[in-house]
């Protein structure tokens, strides 16, 4: 299990290998599925085109919250490993912003774990997006649909 | 006793105060401190209006949470990562 909060870009292949090695170390020969998700910055919002986003965070809390989520995913879905990486700072259109990976014995728990990580990350990890275009910028407002997605996991047995 | 108050994102911009030290009494809750901050000036009143989350020592908490010496209390808007 691992998580990183970082300004620089990440390499999916390296993260995949690290996750696979960790799963093999934690439960030798028991990983039959790995699901990964990568989020990118889109070049538009409700109001029109943007140049990118700036991500602010609460440094002392972000890593703790992300570690806790990864641990919860592993326990809840009996995963062999899980990981999450989130970038902060200035990120331009089409760049990578977030990566999650889940390894499990079967595909269903790996898919569920990845969905859980993303849905809960959007609700409980202290990160805030501000979209910018030229010299203007605007905070992104939290979406009700993200709350509903997280609530789904909280109410599921 | 003293606590540290921190703010982030819109809450930081509106309050114009990223961080401050505050003297509180034994047994004071997050709600007490929020009320005191709102009465400090119009910037704080605006910053803490509406949907603002709180965290005590880097863990999300509610307004009934009792604060202790050297606690870190953070105010911030609903998160938008991912």
Short mmCIF file of C-alpha atoms in Angstrom, two decimals:
data_model
loop_
_atom_site.label_atom_id
_atom_site.label_comp_id
_atom_site.label_asym_id
_atom_site.label_seq_id
_atom_site.Cartn_x
_atom_site.Cartn_y
_atom_site.Cartn_z
CA UNK A 1 0.00 0.00 0.00
CA UNK A 2 1.23 3.49 -0.73
CA UNK A 3 0.15 7.03 -1.44
CA UNK A 4 1.89 10.15 -2.71
CA UNK A 5 0.99 13.83 -2.80
CA UNK A 6 3.31 15.53 -5.27
CA UNK A 7 3.72 18.50 -7.60
CA UNK A 8 5.48 16.64 -10.40
CA UNK A 9 3.85 14.35 -12.94
CA UNK A 10 3.71 10.57 -12.38
CA UNK A 11 4.52 7.57 -14.53
CA UNK A 12 1.65 5.05 -14.71
CA UNK A 13 3.91 2.15 -15.65
CA UNK A 14 6.16 2.73 -12.62
CA UNK A 15 3.17 2.99 -10.28
CA UNK A 16 1.64 -0.19 -11.74
CA UNK A 17 4.89 -2.09 -11.16
CA UNK A 18 5.17 -0.76 -7.60
CA UNK A 19 1.58 -1.81 -6.86
CA UNK A 20 2.08 -5.26 -8.37
CA UNK A 21 5.29 -5.80 -6.37
CA UNK A 22 3.59 -4.68 -3.15
CA UNK A 23 0.64 -7.02 -3.76
CA UNK A 24 3.05 -9.90 -4.45
CA UNK A 25 4.95 -9.10 -1.26
CA UNK A 26 1.79 -8.88 0.88
CA UNK A 27 -0.03 -11.92 -0.56
CA UNK A 28 2.31 -14.01 -2.74
CA UNK A 29 0.60 -15.50 -5.79
CA UNK A 30 -2.85 -14.28 -4.78
CA UNK A 31 -3.36 -11.34 -7.18
CA UNK A 32 -5.55 -12.15 -10.19
CA UNK A 33 -6.64 -8.64 -11.11
CA UNK A 34 -5.26 -5.10 -11.11
CA UNK A 35 -7.49 -2.11 -11.89
CA UNK A 36 -6.05 1.37 -12.30
CA UNK A 37 -7.69 4.73 -12.95
CA UNK A 38 -6.05 7.96 -14.13
CA UNK A 39 -7.78 11.33 -14.01
CA UNK A 40 -6.80 14.14 -16.42
CA UNK A 41 -7.49 17.88 -16.51
CA UNK A 42 -10.16 18.72 -19.09
CA UNK A 43 -9.79 21.90 -21.15
CA UNK A 44 -13.24 23.31 -20.43
CA UNK A 45 -15.72 23.92 -17.64
CA UNK A 46 -19.34 25.03 -17.40
CA UNK A 47 -18.36 28.59 -18.32
CA UNK A 48 -16.04 27.78 -21.24
CA UNK A 49 -12.38 27.11 -21.99
CA UNK A 50 -9.72 27.07 -19.29
CA UNK A 51 -5.92 26.87 -19.37
CA UNK A 52 -5.63 24.51 -16.41
CA UNK A 53 -6.10 24.23 -12.67
CA UNK A 54 -4.23 25.02 -9.48
CA UNK A 55 -4.68 22.53 -6.67
CA UNK A 56 -4.38 23.77 -3.10
CA UNK A 57 -4.24 21.31 -0.21
CA UNK A 58 -3.85 21.03 3.56
CA UNK A 59 -0.38 19.46 3.66
CA UNK A 60 -0.52 18.10 7.23
CA UNK A 61 -3.89 16.40 6.57
CA UNK A 62 -3.84 15.35 2.91
CA UNK A 63 -1.34 12.49 3.22
CA UNK A 64 -3.01 11.15 6.39
CA UNK A 65 -6.46 11.22 4.74
CA UNK A 66 -5.18 9.51 1.60
CA UNK A 67 -3.33 6.80 3.59
CA UNK A 68 -6.48 6.15 5.61
CA UNK A 69 -8.57 5.76 2.46
CA UNK A 70 -6.10 3.31 0.93
CA UNK A 71 -6.13 1.24 4.14
CA UNK A 72 -9.95 1.26 4.19
CA UNK A 73 -10.11 0.09 0.56
CA UNK A 74 -7.76 -2.83 1.25
CA UNK A 75 -9.75 -3.91 4.32
CA UNK A 76 -13.21 -3.39 2.85
CA UNK A 77 -12.61 -5.20 -0.48
CA UNK A 78 -10.02 -7.75 0.76
CA UNK A 79 -7.47 -6.35 -1.70
CA UNK A 80 -3.91 -7.60 -1.94
CA UNK A 81 -2.77 -3.95 -2.26
CA UNK A 82 -4.03 -0.48 -3.14
CA UNK A 83 -2.45 2.89 -3.86
CA UNK A 84 -3.33 6.49 -4.65
CA UNK A 85 -1.34 9.41 -6.07
CA UNK A 86 -2.61 12.99 -6.30
CA UNK A 87 -0.85 16.01 -7.74
CA UNK A 88 -1.00 19.51 -6.25
CA UNK A 89 0.08 22.91 -7.54
CA UNK A 90 -0.37 24.16 -11.12
CA UNK A 91 -1.52 21.54 -13.64
CA UNK A 92 -2.28 22.36 -17.28
CA UNK A 93 -5.00 20.99 -19.56
CA UNK A 94 -4.73 17.31 -20.50
CA UNK A 95 -2.10 16.61 -17.83
CA UNK A 96 -2.51 13.78 -15.34
CA UNK A 97 -3.90 14.80 -11.96
CA UNK A 98 -4.79 11.63 -10.02
CA UNK A 99 -4.05 7.89 -10.15
CA UNK A 100 -5.50 5.03 -8.11
CA UNK A 101 -4.69 1.34 -8.37
CA UNK A 102 -6.20 -1.72 -6.71
CA UNK A 103 -4.93 -5.30 -6.78
CA UNK A 104 -7.13 -8.20 -5.73
CA UNK A 105 -7.78 -11.88 -6.18
CA UNK A 106 -10.62 -11.17 -8.63
CA UNK A 107 -11.66 -8.31 -10.90
CA UNK A 108 -14.82 -7.31 -9.03
CA UNK A 109 -13.10 -6.34 -5.80
CA UNK A 110 -10.37 -4.54 -7.75
CA UNK A 111 -12.97 -2.52 -9.73
CA UNK A 112 -15.00 -1.80 -6.56
CA UNK A 113 -11.88 -0.75 -4.67
CA UNK A 114 -10.86 1.71 -7.40
CA UNK A 115 -14.38 3.22 -7.54
CA UNK A 116 -14.45 3.47 -3.73
CA UNK A 117 -11.08 5.23 -3.64
CA UNK A 118 -12.08 7.82 -6.24
CA UNK A 119 -15.56 8.47 -4.83
CA UNK A 120 -14.30 8.84 -1.26
CA UNK A 121 -11.23 10.86 -2.28
CA UNK A 122 -13.56 13.44 -3.81
CA UNK A 123 -15.29 13.82 -0.45
CA UNK A 124 -12.75 13.37 2.33
CA UNK A 125 -9.27 14.42 1.15
CA UNK A 126 -8.57 18.16 1.64
CA UNK A 127 -7.79 19.25 -1.93
CA UNK A 128 -9.32 22.24 -3.73
CA UNK A 129 -9.27 23.00 -7.45
CA UNK A 130 -9.06 26.50 -8.84
CA UNK A 131 -9.47 26.82 -12.61
CA UNK A 132 -7.43 29.46 -14.39
CA UNK A 133 -7.52 31.14 -17.76
CA UNK A 134 -4.91 33.80 -18.42
CA UNK A 135 -4.76 35.99 -15.32
CA UNK A 136 -8.22 35.08 -14.03
CA UNK A 137 -9.08 32.17 -11.77
CA UNK A 138 -12.15 30.67 -10.12
CA UNK A 139 -12.63 28.08 -7.38
CA UNK A 140 -14.40 24.89 -8.45
CA UNK A 141 -17.53 24.22 -6.42
CA UNK A 142 -18.19 20.80 -4.90
CA UNK A 143 -20.71 18.76 -6.91
CA UNK A 144 -23.78 17.16 -5.40
CA UNK A 145 -23.19 14.14 -7.67
CA UNK A 146 -19.82 13.59 -5.92
CA UNK A 147 -21.53 13.65 -2.51
CA UNK A 148 -24.08 11.12 -3.75
CA UNK A 149 -21.34 8.82 -5.08
CA UNK A 150 -19.55 8.85 -1.71
CA UNK A 151 -22.80 8.40 0.20
CA UNK A 152 -23.47 5.24 -1.80
CA UNK A 153 -20.38 3.59 -0.22
CA UNK A 154 -21.27 4.85 3.27
CA UNK A 155 -24.74 3.32 3.14
CA UNK A 156 -23.73 0.01 1.53
CA UNK A 157 -23.30 -2.88 4.00
CA UNK B 1 -4.94 27.64 26.72
CA UNK B 2 -4.01 28.27 23.12
CA UNK B 3 -5.07 26.70 19.81
CA UNK B 4 -3.97 27.32 16.23
CA UNK B 5 -6.63 28.15 13.65
CA UNK B 6 -5.89 27.50 9.97
CA UNK B 7 -7.90 28.24 6.84
CA UNK B 8 -7.68 26.96 3.29
CA UNK B 9 -8.94 27.76 -0.24
CA UNK B 10 -11.93 30.17 -0.41
CA UNK B 11 -12.13 30.26 3.39
CA UNK B 12 -8.51 31.48 3.53
CA UNK B 13 -9.07 34.09 0.82
CA UNK B 14 -12.28 35.43 2.39
CA UNK B 15 -10.96 35.51 5.97
CA UNK B 16 -7.65 37.00 4.78
CA UNK B 17 -6.10 35.01 7.64
CA UNK B 18 -4.23 31.79 6.73
CA UNK B 19 -3.36 31.10 10.36
CA UNK B 20 -3.72 32.59 13.84
CA UNK B 21 -3.27 31.66 17.50
CA UNK B 22 -6.31 31.95 19.72
CA UNK B 23 -6.75 31.80 23.50
CA UNK B 24 -9.70 29.59 24.46
CA UNK B 25 -11.26 28.42 27.72
CA UNK B 26 -11.35 24.83 28.95
CA UNK B 27 -14.26 22.94 27.38
CA UNK B 28 -14.84 25.28 24.44
CA UNK B 29 -16.31 23.64 21.35
CA UNK B 30 -15.73 24.21 17.65
CA UNK B 31 -19.11 26.00 17.59
CA UNK B 32 -17.92 28.44 20.31
CA UNK B 33 -14.75 29.26 18.42
CA UNK B 34 -16.63 29.63 15.11
CA UNK B 35 -19.00 32.08 16.75
CA UNK B 36 -16.12 34.12 18.21
CA UNK B 37 -14.32 34.26 14.86
CA UNK B 38 -17.50 35.35 13.05
CA UNK B 39 -17.80 38.24 15.50
CA UNK B 40 -14.18 39.32 15.04
CA UNK B 41 -14.75 41.13 11.73
CA UNK B 42 -16.73 41.07 8.49
CA UNK B 43 -14.07 39.04 6.65
CA UNK B 44 -14.39 36.16 9.11
CA UNK B 45 -18.18 36.47 9.12
CA UNK B 46 -18.21 36.04 5.34
CA UNK B 47 -15.60 33.28 5.32
CA UNK B 48 -17.48 31.09 7.80
CA UNK B 49 -20.90 31.59 6.27
CA UNK B 50 -22.60 28.63 4.54
CA UNK B 51 -21.00 25.26 3.93
CA UNK B 52 -17.64 25.19 5.72
CA UNK B 53 -15.98 22.00 6.97
CA UNK B 54 -13.86 21.75 10.11
CA UNK B 55 -10.97 19.49 11.10
CA UNK B 56 -9.43 19.08 14.56
CA UNK B 57 -5.81 17.94 14.44
CA UNK B 58 -6.15 16.96 10.77
CA UNK B 59 -9.32 14.89 11.21
CA UNK B 60 -12.77 16.05 10.06
CA UNK B 61 -14.90 17.02 13.07
CA UNK B 62 -18.29 18.57 13.82
CA UNK B 63 -19.31 21.72 15.66
CA UNK B 64 -19.84 19.87 18.98
CA UNK B 65 -16.20 18.76 19.15
CA UNK B 66 -14.48 19.96 22.33
CA UNK B 67 -11.07 21.54 21.79
CA UNK B 68 -7.94 21.04 23.88
CA UNK B 69 -4.65 22.82 24.47
CA UNK B 70 -2.43 23.13 21.38
CA UNK B 71 -5.12 21.77 19.06
CA UNK B 72 -5.07 22.73 15.40
CA UNK B 73 -8.52 23.72 14.14
CA UNK B 74 -8.91 24.08 10.36
CA UNK B 75 -11.74 25.66 8.38
CA UNK B 76 -12.20 24.95 4.67
CA UNK B 77 -14.84 24.58 1.96
CA UNK B 78 -16.14 21.20 0.71
CA UNK B 79 -13.27 19.45 -1.04
CA UNK B 80 -12.94 19.25 -4.84
CA UNK B 81 -10.00 16.93 -5.53
CA UNK B 82 -9.97 13.94 -7.86
#
